[in-house]
Short mmCIF file of C-alpha atoms and ligand atoms in Angstrom, two decimals:
data_model
loop_
_atom_site.label_atom_id
_atom_site.label_comp_id
_atom_site.label_asym_id
_atom_site.label_seq_id
_atom_site.Cartn_x
_atom_site.Cartn_y
_atom_site.Cartn_z
CA UNK A 1 7.30 -5.88 158.58
CA UNK A 2 4.65 -7.38 160.83
CA UNK A 3 6.96 -6.65 163.72
CA UNK A 4 7.34 -2.99 162.73
CA UNK A 5 3.56 -2.49 162.33
CA UNK A 6 2.94 -3.94 165.78
CA UNK A 7 5.57 -1.66 167.25
CA UNK A 8 4.00 1.38 165.61
CA UNK A 9 0.61 0.41 167.06
CA UNK A 10 2.19 0.17 170.52
CA UNK A 11 3.83 3.59 170.15
CA UNK A 12 0.52 5.06 168.98
CA UNK A 13 -1.21 3.72 172.08
CA UNK A 14 1.57 5.17 174.25
CA UNK A 15 1.19 8.56 172.57
CA UNK A 16 -2.56 8.45 173.01
CA UNK A 17 -2.36 7.66 176.70
CA UNK A 18 0.35 10.15 177.45
CA UNK A 19 -0.45 13.06 179.78
CA UNK A 20 2.12 15.65 180.85
CA UNK A 21 1.96 16.79 184.45
CA UNK A 22 4.50 19.53 183.83
CA UNK A 23 6.73 21.15 181.25
CA UNK A 24 9.60 18.77 181.99
CA UNK A 25 7.55 15.66 181.21
CA UNK A 26 6.34 17.26 177.99
CA UNK A 27 9.93 18.01 176.92
CA UNK A 28 10.90 14.41 177.65
CA UNK A 29 8.03 13.29 175.41
CA UNK A 30 9.29 15.55 172.60
CA UNK A 31 12.83 14.20 172.88
CA UNK A 32 11.64 10.59 172.99
CA UNK A 33 9.35 10.75 169.97
CA UNK A 34 10.28 13.83 167.94
CA UNK A 35 13.95 14.39 168.82
CA UNK A 36 16.80 13.98 166.28
CA UNK A 37 17.43 10.51 167.68
CA UNK A 38 13.76 9.96 168.55
CA UNK A 39 11.37 7.15 167.75
CA UNK A 40 9.72 8.88 164.77
CA UNK A 41 13.09 9.41 163.04
CA UNK A 42 14.06 5.85 163.86
CA UNK A 43 10.88 4.35 162.42
CA UNK A 44 11.22 6.51 159.32
CA UNK A 45 14.67 5.01 158.85
CA UNK A 46 13.07 1.58 158.56
CA UNK A 47 11.66 2.62 155.17
CA UNK A 48 15.01 1.52 153.70
CA UNK A 49 14.17 -2.10 154.50
CA UNK A 50 10.65 -2.02 153.13
CA UNK A 51 10.24 -3.74 149.74
CA UNK A 52 9.46 -1.35 146.89
CA UNK A 53 5.92 -2.61 146.26
CA UNK A 54 4.94 -1.89 149.91
CA UNK A 55 6.75 1.47 150.20
CA UNK A 56 3.68 3.56 149.34
CA UNK A 57 1.39 1.82 151.85
CA UNK A 58 4.07 1.91 154.58
CA UNK A 59 4.93 5.50 153.81
CA UNK A 60 1.33 6.50 154.57
CA UNK A 61 1.30 4.55 157.86
CA UNK A 62 4.60 6.07 158.98
CA UNK A 63 3.46 9.55 158.01
CA UNK A 64 0.24 9.19 160.00
CA UNK A 65 2.32 8.02 162.97
CA UNK A 66 4.58 11.07 162.70
CA UNK A 67 1.59 13.43 162.50
CA UNK A 68 -0.06 11.76 165.53
CA UNK A 69 3.11 12.33 167.60
CA UNK A 70 3.43 15.95 166.44
CA UNK A 71 -0.22 16.78 167.05
CA UNK A 72 -0.15 15.26 170.50
CA UNK A 73 2.91 17.32 171.35
CA UNK A 74 1.37 20.57 170.03
CA UNK A 75 -1.92 20.09 171.88
CA UNK A 76 -0.16 19.26 175.14
CA UNK A 77 2.12 22.25 174.72
CA UNK A 78 -0.88 24.52 174.38
CA UNK A 79 -2.69 23.05 177.39
CA UNK A 80 0.49 23.17 179.44
CA UNK A 81 1.31 26.79 178.72
CA UNK A 82 -1.58 27.86 180.94
CA UNK A 83 -0.29 25.65 183.76
CA UNK A 84 3.36 26.55 183.66
CA UNK A 85 4.47 29.72 185.36
CA UNK A 86 5.21 31.74 182.30
CA UNK A 87 5.54 35.28 183.55
CA UNK A 88 3.80 37.42 181.04
CA UNK A 89 5.67 40.69 180.58
CA UNK A 90 2.33 42.44 181.26
CA UNK A 91 2.19 41.17 184.87
CA UNK A 92 4.19 43.27 187.31
CA UNK A 93 4.41 41.11 190.42
CA UNK A 94 5.77 43.98 192.48
CA UNK A 95 2.45 45.85 192.29
CA UNK A 96 0.23 45.78 195.40
CA UNK A 97 -2.81 43.47 195.28
CA UNK A 98 -6.40 44.54 194.76
CA UNK A 99 -7.72 45.99 198.03
CA UNK A 100 -10.29 43.92 199.95
CA UNK A 101 -12.65 46.33 201.63
CA UNK A 102 -12.93 45.57 205.32
CA UNK A 103 -16.52 45.24 206.53
CA UNK A 104 -17.79 46.45 209.87
CA UNK A 105 -18.73 44.44 212.89
CA UNK A 106 -22.47 43.92 213.33
CA UNK A 107 -23.87 46.24 216.02
CA UNK A 108 -25.12 43.25 218.02
CA UNK A 109 -21.63 41.73 217.94
CA UNK A 110 -20.15 45.03 219.09
CA UNK A 111 -22.52 45.23 222.06
CA UNK A 112 -22.17 41.52 222.91
CA UNK A 113 -18.37 41.83 222.89
CA UNK A 114 -18.57 44.86 225.18
CA UNK A 115 -20.85 43.00 227.59
CA UNK A 116 -18.63 39.95 227.64
CA UNK A 117 -15.47 41.97 228.19
CA UNK A 118 -17.01 43.87 231.13
CA UNK A 119 -18.13 40.65 232.86
CA UNK A 120 -14.83 38.95 232.09
CA UNK A 121 -13.09 41.66 234.10
CA UNK A 122 -15.26 40.63 237.07
CA UNK A 123 -14.15 37.02 236.70
CA UNK A 124 -17.07 35.67 234.66
CA UNK A 125 -16.28 32.99 232.08
CA UNK A 126 -18.15 32.72 228.76
CA UNK A 127 -20.36 29.62 228.39
CA UNK A 128 -22.23 28.52 225.28
CA UNK A 129 -24.74 25.80 224.48
CA UNK A 130 -26.94 24.41 221.69
CA UNK A 131 -29.67 26.49 220.01
CA UNK A 132 -31.72 23.31 219.52
CA UNK A 133 -32.58 22.33 223.10
CA UNK A 134 -34.60 19.68 224.86
CA UNK A 135 -37.61 20.42 227.03
CA UNK A 136 -35.73 19.58 230.25
CA UNK A 137 -32.95 22.15 229.83
CA UNK A 138 -35.16 24.88 228.37
CA UNK A 139 -38.16 24.56 230.70
CA UNK A 140 -38.47 21.81 233.30
CA UNK A 141 -35.06 22.18 234.94
CA UNK A 142 -35.68 25.93 235.15
CA UNK A 143 -38.74 25.53 237.35
CA UNK A 144 -41.17 26.30 234.52
CA UNK A 145 -44.20 24.19 235.38
CA UNK A 146 -46.11 22.17 232.77
CA UNK A 147 -48.82 24.83 232.32
CA UNK A 148 -46.59 27.91 232.27
CA UNK A 149 -47.56 30.35 229.46
CA UNK A 150 -43.98 30.34 228.09
CA UNK A 151 -44.51 26.70 227.14
CA UNK A 152 -47.44 27.63 224.95
CA UNK A 153 -47.09 26.41 221.36
CA UNK A 154 -47.68 30.01 220.27
CA UNK A 155 -44.40 31.22 221.75
CA UNK A 156 -42.05 28.32 221.14
CA UNK A 157 -40.77 26.72 217.96
CA UNK A 158 -41.03 22.98 218.55
CA UNK A 159 -39.39 20.49 216.23
CA UNK A 160 -42.02 18.82 214.09
CA UNK A 161 -40.43 15.38 214.18
CA UNK A 162 -39.91 15.36 217.93
CA UNK A 163 -41.67 18.04 219.99
CA UNK A 164 -39.47 17.19 222.97
CA UNK A 165 -36.92 19.31 221.10
CA UNK A 166 -37.29 23.04 220.47
CA UNK A 167 -35.39 26.18 219.54
CA UNK A 168 -34.26 27.58 222.89
CA UNK A 169 -36.39 30.48 224.08
CA UNK A 170 -33.71 31.87 226.40
CA UNK A 171 -30.05 31.21 227.19
CA UNK A 172 -30.93 29.99 230.70
CA UNK A 173 -30.64 26.49 229.23
CA UNK A 174 -26.89 27.07 228.97
CA UNK A 175 -26.72 27.88 232.67
CA UNK A 176 -28.76 24.76 233.40
CA UNK A 177 -26.22 22.69 231.45
CA UNK A 178 -23.32 24.23 233.37
CA UNK A 179 -24.96 23.63 236.78
CA UNK A 180 -25.55 20.03 235.70
CA UNK A 181 -21.83 19.46 235.13
CA UNK A 182 -20.01 21.94 237.32
CA UNK A 183 -20.09 22.50 241.05
CA UNK A 184 -19.79 25.95 242.72
CA UNK A 185 -18.15 28.37 242.49
CA UNK A 186 -19.85 29.04 239.14
CA UNK A 187 -19.45 32.44 237.52
CA UNK A 188 -20.56 32.52 233.89
CA UNK A 189 -21.94 34.84 231.24
CA UNK A 190 -23.94 33.18 228.46
CA UNK A 191 -24.44 35.19 225.27
CA UNK A 192 -26.45 33.71 222.43
CA UNK A 193 -29.34 33.67 219.99
CA UNK A 194 -32.81 32.69 221.16
CA UNK A 195 -36.09 32.07 219.31
CA UNK A 196 -39.76 32.90 219.91
CA UNK A 197 -42.77 32.42 217.69
CA UNK A 198 -43.67 36.10 217.30
CA UNK A 199 -45.13 38.12 214.48
CA UNK A 200 -42.27 40.24 213.16
CA UNK A 201 -42.60 43.98 213.77
CA UNK A 202 -40.42 46.93 214.83
CA UNK A 203 -40.64 45.70 218.42
CA UNK A 204 -40.76 41.91 218.09
CA UNK A 205 -38.82 39.35 216.08
CA UNK A 206 -38.77 35.57 215.86
CA UNK A 207 -35.14 35.54 216.99
CA UNK A 208 -33.09 37.87 219.14
CA UNK A 209 -30.04 37.78 221.41
CA UNK A 210 -29.55 37.52 225.12
CA UNK A 211 -26.75 37.56 227.62
CA UNK A 212 -27.50 35.86 230.90
CA UNK A 213 -25.24 35.74 233.92
CA UNK A 214 -25.05 33.30 236.82
CA UNK A 215 -23.00 33.43 240.00
CA UNK A 216 -23.29 30.60 242.53
CA UNK A 217 -21.05 30.30 245.58
CA UNK A 218 -21.16 30.48 249.36
CA UNK A 219 -22.45 33.81 250.71
CA UNK A 220 -23.59 35.33 247.41
CA UNK A 221 -26.10 38.05 248.30
CA UNK A 222 -28.47 40.49 246.65
CA UNK A 223 -25.91 43.19 247.47
CA UNK A 224 -23.40 41.35 245.25
CA UNK A 225 -26.01 41.29 242.48
CA UNK A 226 -26.60 45.04 242.79
CA UNK A 227 -22.92 45.93 242.82
CA UNK A 228 -22.14 43.65 239.85
CA UNK A 229 -24.92 45.13 237.73
CA UNK A 230 -24.06 48.69 238.82
CA UNK A 231 -20.48 48.13 237.65
CA UNK A 232 -21.78 46.77 234.35
CA UNK A 233 -24.07 49.77 233.77
CA UNK A 234 -21.35 52.31 234.56
CA UNK A 235 -18.92 50.62 232.16
CA UNK A 236 -21.56 50.27 229.45
CA UNK A 237 -23.37 53.62 229.73
CA UNK A 238 -20.92 55.89 231.56
CA UNK A 239 -20.32 57.03 235.11
CA UNK A 240 -23.44 59.23 235.23
CA UNK A 241 -25.79 56.27 234.76
CA UNK A 242 -27.93 55.44 237.79
CA UNK A 243 -29.81 52.22 238.52
CA UNK A 244 -32.99 51.26 240.35
CA UNK A 245 -34.69 47.93 241.09
CA UNK A 246 -38.41 47.14 240.97
CA UNK A 247 -39.82 43.92 242.41
CA UNK A 248 -40.83 41.42 239.74
CA UNK A 249 -41.41 37.72 239.11
CA UNK A 250 -39.40 35.05 237.27
CA UNK A 251 -39.96 31.35 237.86
CA UNK A 252 -36.23 30.69 238.31
CA UNK A 253 -35.42 33.42 240.82
CA UNK A 254 -36.74 34.44 244.24
CA UNK A 255 -36.78 37.30 245.00
CA UNK A 256 -36.85 38.70 241.46
CA UNK A 257 -36.42 42.23 240.18
CA UNK A 258 -36.35 44.31 237.06
CA UNK A 259 -33.60 46.85 236.79
CA UNK A 260 -33.94 50.30 235.20
CA UNK A 261 -31.22 52.77 234.34
CA UNK A 262 -31.56 56.54 234.21
CA UNK A 263 -32.68 57.50 230.71
CA UNK A 264 -29.79 57.54 228.25
CA UNK A 265 -31.39 60.38 226.26
CA UNK A 266 -32.49 62.91 228.91
CA UNK A 267 -30.39 61.70 231.83
CA UNK A 268 -33.51 61.43 234.02
CA UNK A 269 -35.29 64.72 233.31
CA UNK A 270 -38.01 63.03 231.25
CA UNK A 271 -38.39 62.65 227.49
CA UNK A 272 -40.27 60.56 224.95
CA UNK A 273 -37.87 57.60 225.15
CA UNK A 274 -38.45 57.15 228.91
CA UNK A 275 -42.10 58.18 228.57
CA UNK A 276 -41.33 61.08 230.91
CA UNK A 277 -40.41 58.81 233.82
CA UNK A 278 -36.63 59.40 233.65
CA UNK A 279 -36.02 55.61 233.73
CA UNK A 280 -35.72 52.82 231.11
CA UNK A 281 -35.84 49.09 231.83
CA UNK A 282 -32.77 47.10 230.81
CA UNK A 283 -32.83 43.68 232.48
CA UNK A 284 -34.39 41.12 234.78
CA UNK A 285 -32.58 39.48 237.68
CA UNK A 286 -32.88 37.83 241.06
CA UNK A 287 -31.53 35.32 243.54
CA UNK A 288 -31.45 31.80 242.08
CA UNK A 289 -34.47 29.84 243.32
CA UNK A 290 -33.28 27.25 245.90
CA UNK A 291 -35.39 24.62 244.10
CA UNK A 292 -33.26 25.15 241.01
CA UNK A 293 -30.02 24.62 242.91
CA UNK A 294 -31.45 21.40 244.40
CA UNK A 295 -32.54 20.31 240.88
CA UNK A 296 -28.85 20.18 240.04
CA UNK A 297 -27.63 18.63 243.26
CA UNK A 298 -26.22 21.90 244.59
CA UNK A 299 -26.92 22.16 248.33
CA UNK A 300 -29.19 25.20 248.71
CA UNK A 301 -28.42 25.39 252.43
CA UNK A 302 -24.75 25.93 251.69
CA UNK A 303 -24.85 27.84 248.42
CA UNK A 304 -26.74 30.86 247.12
CA UNK A 305 -26.57 32.57 243.76
CA UNK A 306 -27.76 35.43 241.66
CA UNK A 307 -28.75 35.46 238.00
CA UNK A 308 -29.72 38.05 235.44
CA UNK A 309 -30.80 38.15 231.85
CA UNK A 310 -30.81 40.93 229.30
CA UNK A 311 -31.53 41.45 225.64
CA UNK A 312 -28.56 42.46 223.49
CA UNK A 313 -30.93 44.28 221.09
CA UNK A 314 -32.31 46.29 224.00
CA UNK A 315 -28.85 47.45 225.15
CA UNK A 316 -27.98 48.23 221.53
CA UNK A 317 -31.17 50.26 221.17
CA UNK A 318 -30.28 52.34 224.20
CA UNK A 319 -26.64 52.79 223.22
CA UNK A 320 -27.04 53.40 219.49
CA UNK A 321 -30.71 54.47 219.21
CA UNK A 322 -31.73 51.62 216.92
CA UNK A 323 -35.51 51.75 217.01
CA UNK A 324 -36.55 48.93 214.71
CA UNK A 325 -35.58 45.32 215.49
CA UNK A 326 -35.89 44.34 211.83
CA UNK A 327 -32.84 46.45 210.95
CA UNK A 328 -30.57 43.92 212.67
CA UNK A 329 -31.34 41.15 210.18
CA UNK A 330 -32.04 42.99 206.92
CA UNK A 331 -28.37 43.27 205.95
CA UNK A 332 -28.91 46.82 204.70
CA UNK A 333 -25.41 48.13 204.15
CA UNK A 334 -26.58 51.72 204.84
CA UNK A 335 -27.49 50.63 208.38
CA UNK A 336 -24.45 48.44 208.99
CA UNK A 337 -21.95 51.05 207.70
CA UNK A 338 -22.99 53.43 210.45
CA UNK A 339 -21.10 51.25 212.91
CA UNK A 340 -17.74 51.76 211.20
CA UNK A 341 -15.20 52.66 213.82
CA UNK A 342 -17.25 51.37 216.76
CA UNK A 343 -15.20 48.71 218.55
C1 2NL B 1 -35.01 38.84 231.30
C2 2NL B 1 -34.91 38.11 232.57
C3 2NL B 1 -33.65 36.50 233.71
C4 2NL B 1 -32.54 34.64 234.71
C5 2NL B 1 -32.90 35.35 233.59
C6 2NL B 1 -31.59 32.47 235.38
C7 2NL B 1 -30.99 31.35 234.92
C8 2NL B 1 -30.75 30.34 235.79
C9 2NL B 1 -31.12 30.44 237.10
C10 2NL B 1 -31.73 31.57 237.50
CL1 2NL B 1 -30.04 28.92 235.23
N1 2NL B 1 -31.97 32.57 236.64
N2 2NL B 1 -31.82 33.49 234.52
C11 2NL B 1 -32.91 35.10 235.97
C12 2NL B 1 -33.66 36.26 236.06
C13 2NL B 1 -34.03 36.97 234.94
O1 2NL B 1 -33.95 37.13 232.55
O2 2NL B 1 -35.76 39.76 231.21
N3 2NL B 1 -34.24 38.47 230.32
C14 2NL B 1 -34.21 39.09 229.06
#
């Protein structure tokens, strides 16, 4: 009897610990414990050998054992039915799935992709770099002296914990990183997000997007710069677009220029967009300052280069007439949907 009681305790523990990973394991459990030749039936059979005076007590123990096995099986069966692939007759697997509505590309992505694809056709490769930059790559290496206004705390987001690090204020830092590692010929276009500490308004934001280009090789001239940018403008704004250069100043180029295109609204006749001048400014450019080339160990007697930088938002404004910079980051679906179908 003692033996039988111990055995029942062991079976109970086994039942308790049992977990079915699938329907097959559960069926094996049923056969083992509850089948016609199963353990429960077997143990019940032992009643024959129990002396009469103990039959009542043993009967209760055996009954409880049987119920424990049955309840375990029922509860596992229920839990398992949700796991097993029972095909409900209500599910028609041949029906098409629920449609996922396709979104639209963000206007700034559309314009950036267009820019990149135009420059790629001219042999420019895409280069990217970190948005958290160090002072050297963002300022010093780019010929921005210690007291330059762009270094002012007002304009730049410095990292609190280590003000030698900052959120890049232009993508020129990417070009600096490439010149550091790569020797001429270098022909890259660097699209990316940049940050400035500005009060947000229709015309200013604390982050925006740029695409900067750099071409360094032997015999690169201002004529190459003009022809490259003219090609870009004609591809971006159409064959009727004209360009003009005005002298300007950037610390990393000499000579420097700003480039205008004929007004995209009036075609040059004069309207409110171009303030009746017929021209709108789209980018800054110039010949890479020889000091910059020397900074990176590129022989400025042998090599020359041109560089340019433009705002993606600005090009987008001229192409799609977006007149408030805040629209780009407000995620207003009524704005974004208007670019459905644009590439
Ligand atoms: C602008 C003007 C410009 C550059 C960016 C550059 C970068 C290197 C060397 C020389 Cl590494 N130049 N970049 C040059 C001229 C103008 O950007 O108005 N950007 C929105």
